[in-house]
Coordinates of C-alpha atoms and ligand atoms in Angstrom, one line a residue:
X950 CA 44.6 225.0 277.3
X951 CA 40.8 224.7 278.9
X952 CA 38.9 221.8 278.9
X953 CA 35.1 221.6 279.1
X954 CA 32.7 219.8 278.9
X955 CA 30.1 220.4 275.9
X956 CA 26.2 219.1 276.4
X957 CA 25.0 217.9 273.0
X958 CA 20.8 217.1 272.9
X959 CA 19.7 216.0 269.9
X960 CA 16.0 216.2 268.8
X961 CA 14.3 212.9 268.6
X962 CA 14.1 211.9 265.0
X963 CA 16.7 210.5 262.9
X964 CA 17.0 213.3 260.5
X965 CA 17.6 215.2 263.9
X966 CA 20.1 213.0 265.2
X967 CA 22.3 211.4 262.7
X968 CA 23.6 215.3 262.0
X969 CA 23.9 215.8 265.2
X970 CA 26.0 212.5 266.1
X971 CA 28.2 213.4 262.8
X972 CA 28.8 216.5 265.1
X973 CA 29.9 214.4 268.3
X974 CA 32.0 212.8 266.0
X975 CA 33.8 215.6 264.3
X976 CA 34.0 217.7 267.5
X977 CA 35.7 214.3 269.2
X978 CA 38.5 214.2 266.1
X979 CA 38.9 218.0 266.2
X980 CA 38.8 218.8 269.8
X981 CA 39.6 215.3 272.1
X982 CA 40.6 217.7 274.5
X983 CA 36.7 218.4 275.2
X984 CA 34.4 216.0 277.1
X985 CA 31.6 215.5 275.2
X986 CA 27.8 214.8 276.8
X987 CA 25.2 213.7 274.5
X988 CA 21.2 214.1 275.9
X989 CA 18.5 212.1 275.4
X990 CA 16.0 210.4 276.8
X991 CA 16.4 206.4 278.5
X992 CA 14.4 204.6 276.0
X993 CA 16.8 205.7 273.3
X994 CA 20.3 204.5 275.2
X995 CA 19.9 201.1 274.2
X996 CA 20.0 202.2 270.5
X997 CA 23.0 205.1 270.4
X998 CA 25.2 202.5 272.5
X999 CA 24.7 199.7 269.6
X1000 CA 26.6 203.0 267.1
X1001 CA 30.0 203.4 266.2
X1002 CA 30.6 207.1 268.4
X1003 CA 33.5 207.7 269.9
X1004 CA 34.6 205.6 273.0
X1005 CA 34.4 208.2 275.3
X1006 CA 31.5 209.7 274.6
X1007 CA 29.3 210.3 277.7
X1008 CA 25.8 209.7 277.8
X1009 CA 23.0 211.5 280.2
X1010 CA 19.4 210.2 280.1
X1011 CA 16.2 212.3 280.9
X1012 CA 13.1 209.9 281.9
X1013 CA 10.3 209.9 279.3
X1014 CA 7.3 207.7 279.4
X1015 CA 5.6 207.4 276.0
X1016 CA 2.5 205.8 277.3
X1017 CA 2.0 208.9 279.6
X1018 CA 1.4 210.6 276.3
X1019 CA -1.1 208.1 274.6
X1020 CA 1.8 206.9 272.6
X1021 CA 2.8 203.5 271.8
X1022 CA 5.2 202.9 274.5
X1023 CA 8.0 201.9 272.3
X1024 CA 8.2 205.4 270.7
X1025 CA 11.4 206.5 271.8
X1026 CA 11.6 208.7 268.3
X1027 CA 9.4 209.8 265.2
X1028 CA 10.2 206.6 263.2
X1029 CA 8.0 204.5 261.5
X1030 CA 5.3 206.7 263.3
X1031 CA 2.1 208.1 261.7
X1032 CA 1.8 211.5 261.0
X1033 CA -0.5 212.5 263.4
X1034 CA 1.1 211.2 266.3
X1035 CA 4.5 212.8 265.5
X1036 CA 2.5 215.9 266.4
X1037 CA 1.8 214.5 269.7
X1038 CA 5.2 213.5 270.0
X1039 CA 6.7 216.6 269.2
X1040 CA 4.3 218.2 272.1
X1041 CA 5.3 215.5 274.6
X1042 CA 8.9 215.9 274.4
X1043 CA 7.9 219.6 274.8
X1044 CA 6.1 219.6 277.5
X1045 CA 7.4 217.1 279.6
X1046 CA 11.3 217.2 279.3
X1047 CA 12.1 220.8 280.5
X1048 CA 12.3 220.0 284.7
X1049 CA 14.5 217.4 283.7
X1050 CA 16.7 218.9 281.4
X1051 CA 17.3 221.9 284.1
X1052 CA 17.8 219.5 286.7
X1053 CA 20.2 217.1 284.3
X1054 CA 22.2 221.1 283.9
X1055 CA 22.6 221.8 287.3
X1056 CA 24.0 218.4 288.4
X1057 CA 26.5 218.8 285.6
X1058 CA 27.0 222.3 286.8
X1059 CA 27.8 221.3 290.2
X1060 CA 30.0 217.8 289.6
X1061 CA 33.5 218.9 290.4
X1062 CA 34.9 215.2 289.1
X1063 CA 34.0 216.7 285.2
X1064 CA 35.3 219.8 283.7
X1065 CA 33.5 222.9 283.8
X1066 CA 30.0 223.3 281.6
X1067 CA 31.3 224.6 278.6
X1068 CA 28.5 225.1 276.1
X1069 CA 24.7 223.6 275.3
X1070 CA 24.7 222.4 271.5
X1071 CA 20.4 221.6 270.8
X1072 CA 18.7 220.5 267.8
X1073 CA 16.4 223.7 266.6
X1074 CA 13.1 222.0 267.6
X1075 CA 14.6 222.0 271.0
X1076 CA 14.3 226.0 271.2
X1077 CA 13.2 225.7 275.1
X1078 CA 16.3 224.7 276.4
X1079 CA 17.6 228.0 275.3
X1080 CA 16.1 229.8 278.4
X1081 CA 16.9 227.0 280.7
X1082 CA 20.5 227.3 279.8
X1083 CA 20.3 231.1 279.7
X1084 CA 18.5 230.9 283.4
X1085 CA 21.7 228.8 284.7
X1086 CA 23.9 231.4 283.1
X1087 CA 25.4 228.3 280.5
X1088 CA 26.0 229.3 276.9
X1089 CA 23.5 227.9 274.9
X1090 CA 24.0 227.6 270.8
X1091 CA 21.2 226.2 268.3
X1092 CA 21.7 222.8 265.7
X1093 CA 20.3 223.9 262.3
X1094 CA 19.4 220.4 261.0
X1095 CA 18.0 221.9 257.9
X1096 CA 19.1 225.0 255.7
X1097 CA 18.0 228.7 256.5
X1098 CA 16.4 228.5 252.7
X1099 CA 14.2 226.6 253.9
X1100 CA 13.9 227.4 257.5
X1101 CA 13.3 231.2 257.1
X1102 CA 10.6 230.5 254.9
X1103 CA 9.1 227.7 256.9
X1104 CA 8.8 229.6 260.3
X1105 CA 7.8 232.5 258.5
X1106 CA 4.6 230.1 257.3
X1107 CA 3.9 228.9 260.5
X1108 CA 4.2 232.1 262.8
X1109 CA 1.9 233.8 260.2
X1110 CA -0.3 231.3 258.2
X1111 CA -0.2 233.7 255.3
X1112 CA -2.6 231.6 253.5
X1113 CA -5.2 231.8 255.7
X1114 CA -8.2 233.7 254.1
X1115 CA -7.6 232.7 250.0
X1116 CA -9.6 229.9 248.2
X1117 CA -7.6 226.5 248.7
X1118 CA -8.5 225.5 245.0
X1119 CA -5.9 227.1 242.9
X1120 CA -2.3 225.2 243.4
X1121 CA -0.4 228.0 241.2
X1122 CA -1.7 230.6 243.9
X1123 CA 1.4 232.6 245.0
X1124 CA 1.7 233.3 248.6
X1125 CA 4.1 236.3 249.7
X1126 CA 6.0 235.5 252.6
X1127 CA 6.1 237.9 255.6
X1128 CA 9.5 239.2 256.6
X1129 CA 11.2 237.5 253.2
X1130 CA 10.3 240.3 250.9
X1131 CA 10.4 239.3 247.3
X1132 CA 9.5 235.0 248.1
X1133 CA 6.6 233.8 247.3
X1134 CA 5.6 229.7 247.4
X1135 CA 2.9 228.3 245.4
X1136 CA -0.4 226.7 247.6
X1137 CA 1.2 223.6 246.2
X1138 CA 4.2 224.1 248.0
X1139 CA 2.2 224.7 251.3
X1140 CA 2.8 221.1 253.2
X1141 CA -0.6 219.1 253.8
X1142 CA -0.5 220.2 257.3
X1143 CA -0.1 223.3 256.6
X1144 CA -2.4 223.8 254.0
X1145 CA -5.1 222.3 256.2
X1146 CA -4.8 224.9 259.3
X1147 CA -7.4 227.5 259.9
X1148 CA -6.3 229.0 263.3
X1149 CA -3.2 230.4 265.0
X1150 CA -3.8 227.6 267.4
X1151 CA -3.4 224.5 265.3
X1152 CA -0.6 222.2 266.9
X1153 CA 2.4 222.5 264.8
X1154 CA 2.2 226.2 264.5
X1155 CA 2.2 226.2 268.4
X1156 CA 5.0 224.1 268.4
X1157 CA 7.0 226.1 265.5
X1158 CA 6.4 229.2 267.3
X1159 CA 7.9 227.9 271.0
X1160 CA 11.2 226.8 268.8
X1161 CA 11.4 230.3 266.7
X1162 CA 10.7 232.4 270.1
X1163 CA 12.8 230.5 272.9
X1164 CA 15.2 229.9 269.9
X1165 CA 15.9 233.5 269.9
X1166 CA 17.6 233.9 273.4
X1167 CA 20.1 231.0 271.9
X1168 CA 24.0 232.8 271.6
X1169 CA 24.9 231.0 267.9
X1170 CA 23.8 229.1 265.3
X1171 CA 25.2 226.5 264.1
X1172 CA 24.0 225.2 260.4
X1173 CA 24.0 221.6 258.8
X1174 CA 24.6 223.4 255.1
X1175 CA 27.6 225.3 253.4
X1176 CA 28.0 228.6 252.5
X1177 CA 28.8 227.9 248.9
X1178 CA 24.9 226.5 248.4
X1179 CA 23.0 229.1 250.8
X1180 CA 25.4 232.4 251.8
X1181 CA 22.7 234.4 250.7
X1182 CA 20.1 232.5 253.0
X1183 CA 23.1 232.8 256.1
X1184 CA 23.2 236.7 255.4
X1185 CA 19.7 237.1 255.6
X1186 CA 19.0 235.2 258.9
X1187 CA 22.0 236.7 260.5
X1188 CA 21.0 240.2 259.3
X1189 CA 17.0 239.7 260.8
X1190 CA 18.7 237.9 264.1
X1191 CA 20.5 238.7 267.3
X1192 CA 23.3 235.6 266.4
X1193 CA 26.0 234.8 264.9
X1194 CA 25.8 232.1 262.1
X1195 CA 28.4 229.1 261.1
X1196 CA 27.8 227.1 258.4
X1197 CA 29.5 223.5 259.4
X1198 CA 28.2 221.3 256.9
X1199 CA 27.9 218.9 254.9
X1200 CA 28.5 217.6 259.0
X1201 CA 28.1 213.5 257.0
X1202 CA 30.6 214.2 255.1
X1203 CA 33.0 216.6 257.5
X1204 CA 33.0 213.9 260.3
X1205 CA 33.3 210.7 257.9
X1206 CA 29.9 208.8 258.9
X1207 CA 29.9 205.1 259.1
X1208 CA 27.8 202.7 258.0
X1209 CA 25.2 200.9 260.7
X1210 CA 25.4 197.3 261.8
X1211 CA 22.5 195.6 260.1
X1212 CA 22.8 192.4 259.4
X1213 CA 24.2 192.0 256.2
X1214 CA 22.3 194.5 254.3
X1215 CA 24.3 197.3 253.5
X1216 CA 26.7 194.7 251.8
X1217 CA 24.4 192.9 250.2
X1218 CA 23.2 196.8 248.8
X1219 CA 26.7 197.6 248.0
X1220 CA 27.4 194.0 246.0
X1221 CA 24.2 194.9 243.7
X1222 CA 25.2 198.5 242.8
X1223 CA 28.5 196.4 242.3
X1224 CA 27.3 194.7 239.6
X1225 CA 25.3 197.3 237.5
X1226 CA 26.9 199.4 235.1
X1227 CA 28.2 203.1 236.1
X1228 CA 25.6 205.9 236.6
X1229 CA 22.3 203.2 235.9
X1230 CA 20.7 203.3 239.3
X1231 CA 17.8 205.2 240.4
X1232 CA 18.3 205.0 244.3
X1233 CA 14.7 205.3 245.5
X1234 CA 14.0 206.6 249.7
X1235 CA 11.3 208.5 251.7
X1236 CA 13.7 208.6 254.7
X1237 CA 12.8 207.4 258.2
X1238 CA 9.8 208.5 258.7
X1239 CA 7.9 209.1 255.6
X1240 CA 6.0 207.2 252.7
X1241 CA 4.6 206.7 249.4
X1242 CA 1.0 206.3 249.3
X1243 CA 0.6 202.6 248.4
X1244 CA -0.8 203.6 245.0
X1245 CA 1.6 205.9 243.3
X1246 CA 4.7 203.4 245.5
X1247 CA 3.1 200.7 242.9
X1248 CA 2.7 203.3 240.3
X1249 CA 6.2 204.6 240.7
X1250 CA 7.7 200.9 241.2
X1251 CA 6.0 199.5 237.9
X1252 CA 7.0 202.5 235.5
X1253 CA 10.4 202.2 236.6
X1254 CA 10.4 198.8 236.0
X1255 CA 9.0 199.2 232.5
X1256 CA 11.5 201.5 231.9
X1257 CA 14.1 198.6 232.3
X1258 CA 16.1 201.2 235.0
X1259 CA 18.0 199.2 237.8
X1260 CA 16.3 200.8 241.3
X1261 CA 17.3 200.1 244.6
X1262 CA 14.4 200.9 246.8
X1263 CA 15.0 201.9 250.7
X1264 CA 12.2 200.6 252.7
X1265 CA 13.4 201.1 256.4
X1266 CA 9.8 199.8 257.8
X1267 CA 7.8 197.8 255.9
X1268 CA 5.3 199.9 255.0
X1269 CA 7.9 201.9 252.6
X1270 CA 8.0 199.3 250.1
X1271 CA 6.0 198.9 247.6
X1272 CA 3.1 196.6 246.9
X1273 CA 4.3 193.5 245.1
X1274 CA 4.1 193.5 241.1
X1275 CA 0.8 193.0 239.4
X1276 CA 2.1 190.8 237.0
X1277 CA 2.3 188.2 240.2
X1278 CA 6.0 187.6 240.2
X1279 CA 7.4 188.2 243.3
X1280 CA 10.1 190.5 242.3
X1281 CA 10.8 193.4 239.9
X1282 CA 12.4 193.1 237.2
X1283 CA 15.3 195.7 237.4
X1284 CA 14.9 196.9 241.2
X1285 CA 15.9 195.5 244.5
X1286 CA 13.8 196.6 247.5
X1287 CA 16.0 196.8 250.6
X1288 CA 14.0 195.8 253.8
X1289 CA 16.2 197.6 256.6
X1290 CA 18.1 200.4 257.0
X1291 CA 20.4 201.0 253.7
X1292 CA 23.6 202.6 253.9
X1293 CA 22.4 205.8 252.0
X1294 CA 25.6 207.9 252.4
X1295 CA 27.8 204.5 250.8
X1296 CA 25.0 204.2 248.4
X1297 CA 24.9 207.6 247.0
X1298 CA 28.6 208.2 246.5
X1299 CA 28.3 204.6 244.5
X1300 CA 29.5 204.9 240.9
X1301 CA 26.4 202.7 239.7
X1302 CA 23.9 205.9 241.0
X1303 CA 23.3 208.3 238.4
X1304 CA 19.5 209.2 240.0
X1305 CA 17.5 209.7 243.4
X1306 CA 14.2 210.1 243.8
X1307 CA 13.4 212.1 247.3
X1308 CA 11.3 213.0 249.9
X1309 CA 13.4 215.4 250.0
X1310 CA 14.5 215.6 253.8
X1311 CA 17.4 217.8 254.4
X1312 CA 20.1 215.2 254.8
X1313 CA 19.2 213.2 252.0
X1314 CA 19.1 216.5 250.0
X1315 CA 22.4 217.3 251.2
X1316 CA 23.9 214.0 250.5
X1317 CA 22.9 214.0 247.3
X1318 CA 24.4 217.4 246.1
X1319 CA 27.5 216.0 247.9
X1320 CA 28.0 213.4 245.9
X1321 CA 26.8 215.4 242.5
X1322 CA 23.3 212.9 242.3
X1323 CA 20.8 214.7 240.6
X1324 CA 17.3 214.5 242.1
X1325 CA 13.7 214.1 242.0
X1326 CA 12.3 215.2 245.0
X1327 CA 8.7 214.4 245.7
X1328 CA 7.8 215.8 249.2
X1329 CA 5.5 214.6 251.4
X1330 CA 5.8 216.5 254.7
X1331 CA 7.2 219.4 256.8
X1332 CA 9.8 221.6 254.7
X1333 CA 10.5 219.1 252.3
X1334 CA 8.7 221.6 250.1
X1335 CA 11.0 224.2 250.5
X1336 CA 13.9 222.0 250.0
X1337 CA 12.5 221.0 247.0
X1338 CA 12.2 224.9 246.1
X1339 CA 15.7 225.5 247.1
X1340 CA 16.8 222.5 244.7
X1341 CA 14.8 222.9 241.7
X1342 CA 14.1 226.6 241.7
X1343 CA 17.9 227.8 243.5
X1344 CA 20.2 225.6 242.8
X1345 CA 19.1 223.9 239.6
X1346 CA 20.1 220.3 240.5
X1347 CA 16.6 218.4 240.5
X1348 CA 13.3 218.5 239.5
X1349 CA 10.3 217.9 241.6
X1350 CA 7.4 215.5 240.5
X1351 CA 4.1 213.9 242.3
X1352 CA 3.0 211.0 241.2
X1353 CA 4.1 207.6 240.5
X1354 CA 4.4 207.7 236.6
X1355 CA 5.4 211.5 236.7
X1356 CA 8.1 210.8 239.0
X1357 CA 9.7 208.3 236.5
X1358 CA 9.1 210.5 233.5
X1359 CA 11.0 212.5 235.7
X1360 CA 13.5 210.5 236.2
X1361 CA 14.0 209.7 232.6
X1362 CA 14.9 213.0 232.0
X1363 CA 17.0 213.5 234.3
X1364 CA 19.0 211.0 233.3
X1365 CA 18.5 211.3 229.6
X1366 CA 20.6 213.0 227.1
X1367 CA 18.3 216.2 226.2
X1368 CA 19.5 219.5 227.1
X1369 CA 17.7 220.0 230.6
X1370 CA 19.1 216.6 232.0
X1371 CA 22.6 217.2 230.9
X1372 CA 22.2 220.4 232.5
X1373 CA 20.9 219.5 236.0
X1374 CA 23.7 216.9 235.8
X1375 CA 26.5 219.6 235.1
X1376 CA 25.0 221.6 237.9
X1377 CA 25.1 218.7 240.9
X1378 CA 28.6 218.1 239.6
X1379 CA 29.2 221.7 240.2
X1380 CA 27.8 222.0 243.6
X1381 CA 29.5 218.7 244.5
X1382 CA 32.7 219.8 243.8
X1383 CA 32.0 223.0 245.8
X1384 CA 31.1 221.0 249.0
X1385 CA 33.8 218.6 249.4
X1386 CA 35.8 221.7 249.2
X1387 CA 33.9 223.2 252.4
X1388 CA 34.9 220.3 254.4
X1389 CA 38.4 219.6 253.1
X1390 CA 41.5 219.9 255.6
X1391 CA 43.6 221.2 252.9
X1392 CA 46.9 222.1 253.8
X1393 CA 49.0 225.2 254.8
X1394 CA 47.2 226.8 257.8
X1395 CA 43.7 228.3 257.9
X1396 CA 43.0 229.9 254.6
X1397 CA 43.5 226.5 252.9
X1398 CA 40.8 225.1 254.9
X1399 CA 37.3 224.4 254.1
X1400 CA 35.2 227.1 254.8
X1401 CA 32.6 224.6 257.4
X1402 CA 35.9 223.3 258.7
X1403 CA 36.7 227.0 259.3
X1404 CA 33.2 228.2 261.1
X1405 CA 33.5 225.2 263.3
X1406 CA 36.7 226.2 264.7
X1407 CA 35.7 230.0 264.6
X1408 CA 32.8 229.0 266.7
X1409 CA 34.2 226.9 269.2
X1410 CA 36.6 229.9 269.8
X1411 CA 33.3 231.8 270.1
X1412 CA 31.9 229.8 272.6
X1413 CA 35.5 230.0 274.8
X1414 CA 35.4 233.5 274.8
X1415 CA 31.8 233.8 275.8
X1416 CA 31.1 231.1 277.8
X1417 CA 32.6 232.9 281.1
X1418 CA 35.7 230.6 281.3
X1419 CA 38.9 231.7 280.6
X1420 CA 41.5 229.9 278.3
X1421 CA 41.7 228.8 274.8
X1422 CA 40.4 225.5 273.1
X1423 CA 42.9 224.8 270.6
X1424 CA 42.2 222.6 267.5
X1425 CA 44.4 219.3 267.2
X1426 CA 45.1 220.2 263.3
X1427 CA 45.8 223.7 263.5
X1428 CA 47.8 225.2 266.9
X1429 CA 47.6 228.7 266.4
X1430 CA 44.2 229.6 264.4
X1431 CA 42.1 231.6 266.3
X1432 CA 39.0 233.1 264.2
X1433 CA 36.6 236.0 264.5
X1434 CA 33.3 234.4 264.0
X1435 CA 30.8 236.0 261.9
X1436 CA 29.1 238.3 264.3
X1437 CA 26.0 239.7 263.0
X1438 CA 22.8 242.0 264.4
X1439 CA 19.4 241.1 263.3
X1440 CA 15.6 240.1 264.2
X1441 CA 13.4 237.6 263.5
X1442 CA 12.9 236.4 260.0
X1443 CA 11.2 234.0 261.2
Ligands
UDP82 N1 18.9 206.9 256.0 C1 19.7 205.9 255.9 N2 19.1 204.7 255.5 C2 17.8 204.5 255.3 C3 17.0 205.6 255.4 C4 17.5 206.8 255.8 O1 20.9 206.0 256.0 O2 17.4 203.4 254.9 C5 19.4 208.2 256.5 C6 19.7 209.2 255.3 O3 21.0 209.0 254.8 C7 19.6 210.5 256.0 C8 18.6 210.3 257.1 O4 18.5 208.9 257.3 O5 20.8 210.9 256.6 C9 17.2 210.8 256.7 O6 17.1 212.1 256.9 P1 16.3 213.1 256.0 O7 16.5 214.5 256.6 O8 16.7 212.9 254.6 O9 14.8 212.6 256.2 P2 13.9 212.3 257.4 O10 14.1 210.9 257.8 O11 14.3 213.2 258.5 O12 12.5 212.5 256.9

């Protein structure tokens, strides 16, 4: 049996990371074998050593100096930060990080006290470490943290602002998407960002195109999703790509996630849903970096509250929550607003939660369908449109909404006993049922196991027999499996 030693660099955002460190943490369980080095950058070492990860996790840090950036010089991620600068953020780490990240390779490279280099894992809006790696002759594979739905369609928008040119009035406008033949997205569903850009040269398309072009010379892709939601969207990318694809997700649920230290909160969350009645609870979160204007937050919070519907409201920073009641009082009625970080996974698999309104971020998204909650998504930012699309329009597990009063009519139906809500409820049951099976161990050899359970250890084998070293990782549950991988030809969908 080889060892090796597998370089894991997340991408600095926590919808970037958290998949990645339920990764570590699956890999760790399935293969303790491997050493396991997770990159980032100093400022963020404090943090990731205050997690539960496994004990012998090592860590390598690459310098980075916000202020050198005209950032706030506590901005070791995206969170809590304002739009605009998670542009400049996203350049920064771009720009700056590369010489260190080659150097950081090389040492590991040469260091005969750990065992030999065995694979780069990187987030996908890390796509220039894929030359570096290639350059050093180290196997380099590419962290899906969102769905190739999504994804495909989302490059596809940046790399050819297809939008460019038409009126911007008209939000029912549909816009064909080049390379997707037969996908179209409404202007509506064009992000504000998006929908804004005029040239080729605007900052996020820059930035979308260094990730889809240097992510090309990556060897595999790995995916955060499950072949039982998005097999059509796999086929599709590895048909127009030079890679092979592996579905490993839901990764939260594969790996078993734990709850953060945080001072009481996510037990002071869990004893609330404790005491509401089964399937009540509209769970209400932008995720870690995003927000509800302050108007349709107050809108949203008060209609719910009319409605008399329990909400538990995840406000990570305070600008999340929303403005106090009108009527003076200092609290609602029927919701709890939870100033911290909230145990989202714990909360969503809660028997009180029969509703979530979204942003619509991929992990929330996939949480949700893993524990059957049906969804309101309204998105704000980056492809939280096309998630939306995927659920509403693909799946048929949510509706989408803008607005604080439409988002609770919504809501209601979703919940409510008319056909469409009973419906969308029948379908997330369907879908959740589907991905616990994706992840389960099952029992009796390979074929019994879940099909993410099975591209993780077909890709690991992968990686053996490409990396250049000889031997064979073999996977604690299962001695003898050794799969094919799902080798496909294509280019560029993106
Ligand atoms: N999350 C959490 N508690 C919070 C807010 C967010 O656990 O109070 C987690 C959530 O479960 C998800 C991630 O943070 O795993 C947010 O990722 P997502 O892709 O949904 O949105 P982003 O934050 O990237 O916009």
């Amino acid at each position: 049996m080889t060892d090796g030693n597998v370089v894991l660099f997340p991408f600095l955002a926590h919808g970037h990371l958290t998949p990645c460190l339920d990764l570590v943490r699956l890999l760790s369980v399935r293969y303790p074998h491997l050493t396991l080095t997770l990159v980032t950058t100093s400022g963020n070492l404090p943090f990731l050593r205050r997690l539960r990860l496994p004990p012998a996790l090592r860590f390598a840090a690459l310098p980075f100096d916000p202020s050198d950036h005209g950032l706030p010089p506590d901005t070791n991620t995206t969170f809590a930060l304002p739009s605009h600068l998670v542009t400049i953020f996203n350049h920064a780490v771009m720009n700056s990080l590369p010489p260190h990240f080659r150097r950081l390779l090389s040492e590991l490279i040469a260091d005969e006290s750990l065992p030999p280099l065995l694979c780069v894992i990187a987030d996908m809006f890390l796509g220039w470490t894929a030359p570096v790696a290639e350059e050093l002759g180290v196997f380099h594979a590419t962290l899906y943290t969102s769905g190739p739905y999504a994804m495909s369609i989302y490059y596809s928008l940046w790399i050819n602002l297809p939008h460019i040119g038409g009126g911007d009035d008209d939000e029912d406008d549909e816009i064909a998407i080049p390379g997707i033949p037969g996908v179209t997205v409404r202007r509506g569903q064009l992000n504000p960002k998006m929908r804004a850009a005029r040239s080729m040269d605007h900052p996020s398309a820059r930035f979308v195109r260094v990730q889809a072009e240097s992510g090309r010379r990556s060897r595999a892709t790995l995916w955060n999703t499950a072949e039982v939601i998005e097999k059509p969207f796999l086929d599709a990318w590895s048909r127009s790509s030079d890679q092979p694809v592996y579905a490993v997700g839901p990764l939260f649920s594969a790996a078993g996630r734990p709850a953060r230290d945080d001072d009481g909160l996510a037990a002071e969350c869990l004893a609330w849903l404790d005491a509401q009645a089964p399937r009540s609870v509209v769970y209400v979160s932008f995720g870690s970096q995003n927000r509800l204007p302050p108007k349709e937050a107050a809108e949203l919070a008060t209609a719910l509250d009319k409605q008399g519907r329990p909400f538990l409201w995840a406000a990570p920073t305070a600008d999340q929550a929303p403005p106090p009641p009108e009527t003076g009082e200092s609290g609602w009625r029927s919701g709890m607003v939870a100033r911290g970080w909230v145990p989202q996974v714990d909360v969503l698999g809660h028997a009180a939660v029969g509703a979530f309104v979204s942003h619509g971020g991929w992990n929330s998204t996939l949480e949700s369908l893993r524990f059957g909650v049906p969804t309101v998504v309204r998105p704000i930012e980056g492809e939280q449109f096309l998630n939306a699309k995927l659920l509403t329009e693909v799946l048929g597990a949510g509706a989408e909404a803008v607005g604080g009063k439409e988002v609770a009519e919504a809501v209601a139906e979703v919940m409510g006993e008319e056909e469409r809500g009973r419906e969308l409820r029948r379908r997330a049951r369907e879908i959740a049922e589907g991905l616990a099976a994706a992840v389960a161990e099952g029992s009796g050899g390979s074929e019994a196991k879940g099909a993410s359970l099975r591209a993780l250890d077909e890709f690991v084998q992968y990686v053996m027999r490409h990396s250049g070293l000889q031997g064979e990782v073999v996977n604690e549950t299962e001695q003898n499996f050794c799969g094919a991988g799902h080798r496909n030809n294509f280019h560029g969908a993106v």
